[in-house]
XYZ file of N, CA, C and O in Angstrom:
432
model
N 7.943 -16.357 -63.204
C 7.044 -15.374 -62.660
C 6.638 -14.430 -63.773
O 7.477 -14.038 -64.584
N 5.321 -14.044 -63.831
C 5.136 -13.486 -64.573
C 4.733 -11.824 -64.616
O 4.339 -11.276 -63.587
N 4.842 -11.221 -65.651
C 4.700 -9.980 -65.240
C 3.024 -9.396 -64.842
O 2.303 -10.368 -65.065
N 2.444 -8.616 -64.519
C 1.230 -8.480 -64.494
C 0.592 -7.545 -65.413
O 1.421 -6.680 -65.696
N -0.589 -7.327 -66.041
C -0.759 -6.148 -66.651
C -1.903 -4.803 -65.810
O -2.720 -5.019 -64.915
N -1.697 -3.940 -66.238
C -2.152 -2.885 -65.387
C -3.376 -3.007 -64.472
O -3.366 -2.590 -63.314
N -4.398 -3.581 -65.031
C -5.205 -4.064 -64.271
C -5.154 -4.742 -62.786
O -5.819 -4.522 -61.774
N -4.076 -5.670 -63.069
C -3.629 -6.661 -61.783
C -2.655 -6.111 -61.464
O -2.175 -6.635 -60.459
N -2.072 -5.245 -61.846
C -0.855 -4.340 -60.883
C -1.751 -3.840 -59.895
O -1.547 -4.065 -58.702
N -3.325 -2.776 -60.543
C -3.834 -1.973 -59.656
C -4.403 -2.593 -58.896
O -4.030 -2.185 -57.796
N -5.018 -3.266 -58.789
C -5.457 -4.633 -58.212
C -4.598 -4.816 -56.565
O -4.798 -4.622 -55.366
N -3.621 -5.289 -57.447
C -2.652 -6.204 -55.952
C -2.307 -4.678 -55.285
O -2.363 -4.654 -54.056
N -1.919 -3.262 -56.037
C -1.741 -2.184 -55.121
C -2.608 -1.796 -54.295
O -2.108 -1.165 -53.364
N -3.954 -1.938 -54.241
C -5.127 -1.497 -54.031
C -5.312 -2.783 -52.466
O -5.680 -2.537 -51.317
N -4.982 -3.789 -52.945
C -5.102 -4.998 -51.529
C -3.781 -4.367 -50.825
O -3.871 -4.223 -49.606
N -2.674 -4.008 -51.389
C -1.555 -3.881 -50.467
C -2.125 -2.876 -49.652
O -2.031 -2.978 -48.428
N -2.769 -1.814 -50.233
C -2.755 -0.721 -49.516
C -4.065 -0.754 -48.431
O -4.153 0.094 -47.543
N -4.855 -1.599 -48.568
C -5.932 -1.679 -47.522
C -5.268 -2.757 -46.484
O -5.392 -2.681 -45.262
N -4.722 -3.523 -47.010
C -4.012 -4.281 -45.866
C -3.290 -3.006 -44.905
O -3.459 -2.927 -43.688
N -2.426 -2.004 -45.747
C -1.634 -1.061 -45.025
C -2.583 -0.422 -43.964
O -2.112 -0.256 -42.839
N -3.747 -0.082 -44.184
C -5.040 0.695 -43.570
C -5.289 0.172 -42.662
O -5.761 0.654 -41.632
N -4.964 -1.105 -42.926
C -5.459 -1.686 -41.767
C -4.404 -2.316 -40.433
O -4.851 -2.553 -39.310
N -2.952 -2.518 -40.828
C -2.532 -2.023 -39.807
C -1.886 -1.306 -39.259
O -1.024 -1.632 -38.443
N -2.242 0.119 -39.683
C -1.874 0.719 -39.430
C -3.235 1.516 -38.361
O -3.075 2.426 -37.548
N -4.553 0.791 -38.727
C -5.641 0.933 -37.826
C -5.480 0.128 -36.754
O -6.172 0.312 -35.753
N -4.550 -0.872 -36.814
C -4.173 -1.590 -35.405
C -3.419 -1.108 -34.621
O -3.835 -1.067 -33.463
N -2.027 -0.548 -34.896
C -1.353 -0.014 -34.993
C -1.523 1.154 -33.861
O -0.777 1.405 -32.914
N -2.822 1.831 -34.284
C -3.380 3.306 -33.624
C -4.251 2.737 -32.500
O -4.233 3.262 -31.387
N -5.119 1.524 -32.814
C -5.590 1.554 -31.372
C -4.819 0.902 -30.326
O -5.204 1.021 -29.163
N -3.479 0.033 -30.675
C -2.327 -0.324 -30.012
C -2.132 1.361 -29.090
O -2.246 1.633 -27.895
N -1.887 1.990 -29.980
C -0.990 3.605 -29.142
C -1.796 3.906 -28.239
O -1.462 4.077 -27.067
N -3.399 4.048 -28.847
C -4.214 4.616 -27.597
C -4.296 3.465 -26.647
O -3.925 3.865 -25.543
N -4.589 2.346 -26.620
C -4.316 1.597 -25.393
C -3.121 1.883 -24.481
O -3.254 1.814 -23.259
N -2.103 2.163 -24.981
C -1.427 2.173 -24.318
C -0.712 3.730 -23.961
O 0.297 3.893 -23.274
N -1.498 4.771 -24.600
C -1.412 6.048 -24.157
C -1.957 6.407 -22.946
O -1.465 7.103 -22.058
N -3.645 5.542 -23.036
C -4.469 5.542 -22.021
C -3.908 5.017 -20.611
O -4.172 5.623 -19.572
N -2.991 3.666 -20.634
C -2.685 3.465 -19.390
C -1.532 4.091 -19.290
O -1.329 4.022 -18.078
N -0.440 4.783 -19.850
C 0.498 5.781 -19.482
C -0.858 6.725 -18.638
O -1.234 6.537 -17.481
N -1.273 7.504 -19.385
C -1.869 8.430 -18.837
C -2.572 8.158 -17.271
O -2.486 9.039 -16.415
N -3.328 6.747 -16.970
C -3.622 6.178 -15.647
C -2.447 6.260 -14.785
O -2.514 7.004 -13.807
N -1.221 5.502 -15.045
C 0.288 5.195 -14.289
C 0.166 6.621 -14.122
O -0.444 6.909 -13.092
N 0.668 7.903 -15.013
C 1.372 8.798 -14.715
C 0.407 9.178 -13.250
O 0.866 9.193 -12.108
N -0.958 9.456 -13.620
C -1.989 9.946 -12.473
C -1.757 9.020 -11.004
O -2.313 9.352 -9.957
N -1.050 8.083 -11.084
C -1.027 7.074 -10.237
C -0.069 7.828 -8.691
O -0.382 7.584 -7.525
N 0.992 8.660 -9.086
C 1.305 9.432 -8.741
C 1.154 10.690 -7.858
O -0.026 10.992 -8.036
N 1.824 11.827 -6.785
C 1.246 12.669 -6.488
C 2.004 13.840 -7.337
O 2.987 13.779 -8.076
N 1.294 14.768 -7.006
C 1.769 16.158 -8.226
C 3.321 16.126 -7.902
O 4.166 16.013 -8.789
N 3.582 16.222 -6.729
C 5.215 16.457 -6.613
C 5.877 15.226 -6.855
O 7.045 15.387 -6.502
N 5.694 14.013 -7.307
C 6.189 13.238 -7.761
C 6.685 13.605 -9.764
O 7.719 13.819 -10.396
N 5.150 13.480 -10.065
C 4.652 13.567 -11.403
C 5.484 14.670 -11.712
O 6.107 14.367 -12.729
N 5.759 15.670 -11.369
C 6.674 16.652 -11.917
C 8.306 16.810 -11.654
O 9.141 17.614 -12.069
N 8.358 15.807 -10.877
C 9.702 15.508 -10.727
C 10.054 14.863 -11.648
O 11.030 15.287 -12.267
N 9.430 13.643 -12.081
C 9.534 12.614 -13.027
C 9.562 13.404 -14.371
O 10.357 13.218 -15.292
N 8.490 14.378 -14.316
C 8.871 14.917 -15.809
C 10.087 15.684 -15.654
O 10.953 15.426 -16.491
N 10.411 16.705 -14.649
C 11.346 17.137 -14.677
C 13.059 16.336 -14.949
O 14.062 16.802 -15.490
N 12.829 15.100 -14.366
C 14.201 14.458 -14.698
C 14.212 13.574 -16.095
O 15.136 13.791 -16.879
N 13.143 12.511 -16.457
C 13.198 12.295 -17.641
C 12.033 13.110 -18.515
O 11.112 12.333 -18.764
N 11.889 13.934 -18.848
C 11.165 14.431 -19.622
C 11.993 15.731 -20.415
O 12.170 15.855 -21.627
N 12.388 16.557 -19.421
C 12.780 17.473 -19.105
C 14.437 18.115 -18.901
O 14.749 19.305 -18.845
N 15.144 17.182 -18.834
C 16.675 16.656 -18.656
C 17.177 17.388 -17.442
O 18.385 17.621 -17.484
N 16.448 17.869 -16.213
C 16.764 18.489 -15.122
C 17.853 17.597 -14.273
O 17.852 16.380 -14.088
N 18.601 18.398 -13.908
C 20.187 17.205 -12.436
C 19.029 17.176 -11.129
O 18.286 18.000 -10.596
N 19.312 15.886 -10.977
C 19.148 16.335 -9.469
C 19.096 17.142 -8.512
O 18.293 16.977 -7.594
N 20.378 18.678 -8.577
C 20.296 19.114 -7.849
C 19.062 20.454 -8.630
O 18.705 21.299 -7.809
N 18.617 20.582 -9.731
C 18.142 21.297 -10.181
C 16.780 21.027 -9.661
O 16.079 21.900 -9.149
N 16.466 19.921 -9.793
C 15.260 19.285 -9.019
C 14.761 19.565 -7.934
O 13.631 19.862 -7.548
N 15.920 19.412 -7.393
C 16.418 20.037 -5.022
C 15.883 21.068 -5.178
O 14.862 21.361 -4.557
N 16.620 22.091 -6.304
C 15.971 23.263 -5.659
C 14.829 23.864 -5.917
O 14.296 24.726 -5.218
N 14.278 23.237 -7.334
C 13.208 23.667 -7.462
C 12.069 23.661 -6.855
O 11.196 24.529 -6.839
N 12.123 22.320 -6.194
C 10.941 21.787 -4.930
C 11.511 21.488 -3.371
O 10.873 20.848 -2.536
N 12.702 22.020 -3.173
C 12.729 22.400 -2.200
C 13.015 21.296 -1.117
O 12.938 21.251 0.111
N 13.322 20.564 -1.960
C 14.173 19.038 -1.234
C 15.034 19.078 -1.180
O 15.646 20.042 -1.642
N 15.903 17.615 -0.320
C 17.042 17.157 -0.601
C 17.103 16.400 -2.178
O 16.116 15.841 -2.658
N 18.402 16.488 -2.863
C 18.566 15.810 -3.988
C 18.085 14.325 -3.859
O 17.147 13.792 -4.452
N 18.980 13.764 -2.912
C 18.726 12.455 -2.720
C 17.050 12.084 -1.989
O 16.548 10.964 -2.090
N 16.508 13.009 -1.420
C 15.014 12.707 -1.416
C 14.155 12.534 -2.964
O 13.480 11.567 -3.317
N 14.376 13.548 -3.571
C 13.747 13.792 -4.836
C 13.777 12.610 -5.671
O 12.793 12.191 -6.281
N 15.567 11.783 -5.696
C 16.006 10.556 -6.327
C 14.987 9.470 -6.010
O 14.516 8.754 -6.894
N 14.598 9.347 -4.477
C 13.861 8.285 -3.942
C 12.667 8.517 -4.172
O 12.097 7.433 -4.048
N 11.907 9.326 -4.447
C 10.724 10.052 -4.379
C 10.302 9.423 -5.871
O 9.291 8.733 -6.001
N 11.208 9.748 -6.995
C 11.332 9.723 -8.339
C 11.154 7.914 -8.453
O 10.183 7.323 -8.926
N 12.163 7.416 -7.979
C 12.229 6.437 -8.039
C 11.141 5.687 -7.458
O 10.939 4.951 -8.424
N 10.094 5.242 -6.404
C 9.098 5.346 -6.261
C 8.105 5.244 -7.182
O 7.482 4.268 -7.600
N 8.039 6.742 -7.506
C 6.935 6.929 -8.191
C 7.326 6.148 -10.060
O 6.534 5.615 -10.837
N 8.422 6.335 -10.174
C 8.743 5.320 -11.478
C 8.293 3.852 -11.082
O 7.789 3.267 -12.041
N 8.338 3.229 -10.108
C 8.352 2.062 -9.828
C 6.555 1.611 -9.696
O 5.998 0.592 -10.106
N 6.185 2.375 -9.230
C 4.332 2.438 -9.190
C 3.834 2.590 -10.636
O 3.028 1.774 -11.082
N 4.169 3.339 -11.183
C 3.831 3.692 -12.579
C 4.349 2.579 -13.560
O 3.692 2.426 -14.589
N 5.178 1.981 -13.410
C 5.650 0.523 -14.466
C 4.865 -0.520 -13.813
O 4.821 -1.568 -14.457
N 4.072 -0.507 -12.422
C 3.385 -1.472 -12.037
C 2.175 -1.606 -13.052
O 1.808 -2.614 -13.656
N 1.449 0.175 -13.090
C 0.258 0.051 -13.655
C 0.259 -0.493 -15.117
O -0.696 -1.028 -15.680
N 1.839 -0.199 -15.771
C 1.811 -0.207 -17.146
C 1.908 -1.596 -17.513
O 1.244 -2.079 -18.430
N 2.770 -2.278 -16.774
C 3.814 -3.150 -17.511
C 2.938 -4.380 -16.327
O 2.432 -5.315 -16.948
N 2.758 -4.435 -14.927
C 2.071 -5.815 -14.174
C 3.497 -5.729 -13.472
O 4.211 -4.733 -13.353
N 3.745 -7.137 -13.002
C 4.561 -7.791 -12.513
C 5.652 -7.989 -13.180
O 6.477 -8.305 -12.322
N 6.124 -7.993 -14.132
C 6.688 -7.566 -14.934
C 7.730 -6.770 -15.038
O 8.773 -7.049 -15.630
N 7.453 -5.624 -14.393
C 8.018 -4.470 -14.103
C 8.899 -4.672 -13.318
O 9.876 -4.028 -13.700
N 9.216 -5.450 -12.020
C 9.434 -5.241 -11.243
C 11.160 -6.069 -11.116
O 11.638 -6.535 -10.082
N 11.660 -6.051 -12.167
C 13.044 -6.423 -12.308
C 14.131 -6.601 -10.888
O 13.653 -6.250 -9.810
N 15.369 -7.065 -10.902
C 16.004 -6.582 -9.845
C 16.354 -5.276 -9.861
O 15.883 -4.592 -8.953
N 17.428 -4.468 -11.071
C 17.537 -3.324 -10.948
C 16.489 -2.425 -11.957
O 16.086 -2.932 -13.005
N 16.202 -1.453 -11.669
C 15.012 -0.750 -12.621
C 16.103 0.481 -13.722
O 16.880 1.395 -13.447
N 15.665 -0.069 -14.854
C 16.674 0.533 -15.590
C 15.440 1.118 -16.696
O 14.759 0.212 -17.176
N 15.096 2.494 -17.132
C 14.261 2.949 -17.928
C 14.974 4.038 -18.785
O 15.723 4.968 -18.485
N 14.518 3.628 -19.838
C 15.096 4.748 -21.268
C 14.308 5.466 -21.782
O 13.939 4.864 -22.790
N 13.667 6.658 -21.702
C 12.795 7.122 -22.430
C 13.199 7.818 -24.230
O 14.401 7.781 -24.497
N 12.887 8.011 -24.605
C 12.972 8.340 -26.406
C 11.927 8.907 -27.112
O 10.763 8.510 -27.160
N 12.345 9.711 -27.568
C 11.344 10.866 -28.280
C 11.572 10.343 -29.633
O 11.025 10.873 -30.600
């Protein structure tokens, strides 16, 4: 193998780096596609859902913190949550989604 001289160093850096441009331009319209249908799923929702959901994974609220904030039972809020998680992985994810148990991790 041989070494290159400056010319063809800048060269092959110059292709690496438009290759990089470019997917990293894929890359971005990957996110917005799929920011866009988060953003549909979440709306899919009613307000007292949607803020429950943020409130428990978004937000790191207990259950019972949830109860009282909106004025439920805990275990309503759970089902309510759950629900509305389950509608919202429809819009995102299809059929797909719809596993036996629904197990979701969110990550910042």
């Amino acid at each position: 193998h041989t070494e290159l001289n400056g010319v063809e160093s800048a060269c092959e850096r110059h292709l690496e780096m438009r290759q990089d441009i470019q997917n990293m331009k894929s890359d971005l319209s990957e996110l917005r596609r799929l920011t866009e249908k988060i953003d549909i799923a979440f709306n899919v929702a009613d307000d007292v859902a949607r803020s429950m959901v943020r409130d428990y994974y978004m937000d790191g609220y207990s259950w019972e913190q949830i109860s009282m904030r909106h004025h439920y039972s805990a275990r309503w809020c759970r089902e309510k949550v759950k629900k509305a998680v389950e509608d919202m992985s429809m819009v995102i994810f299809g059929m797909k989604a719809k596993p036996l148990q629904l197990s979701f991790v969110f990550v910042q």
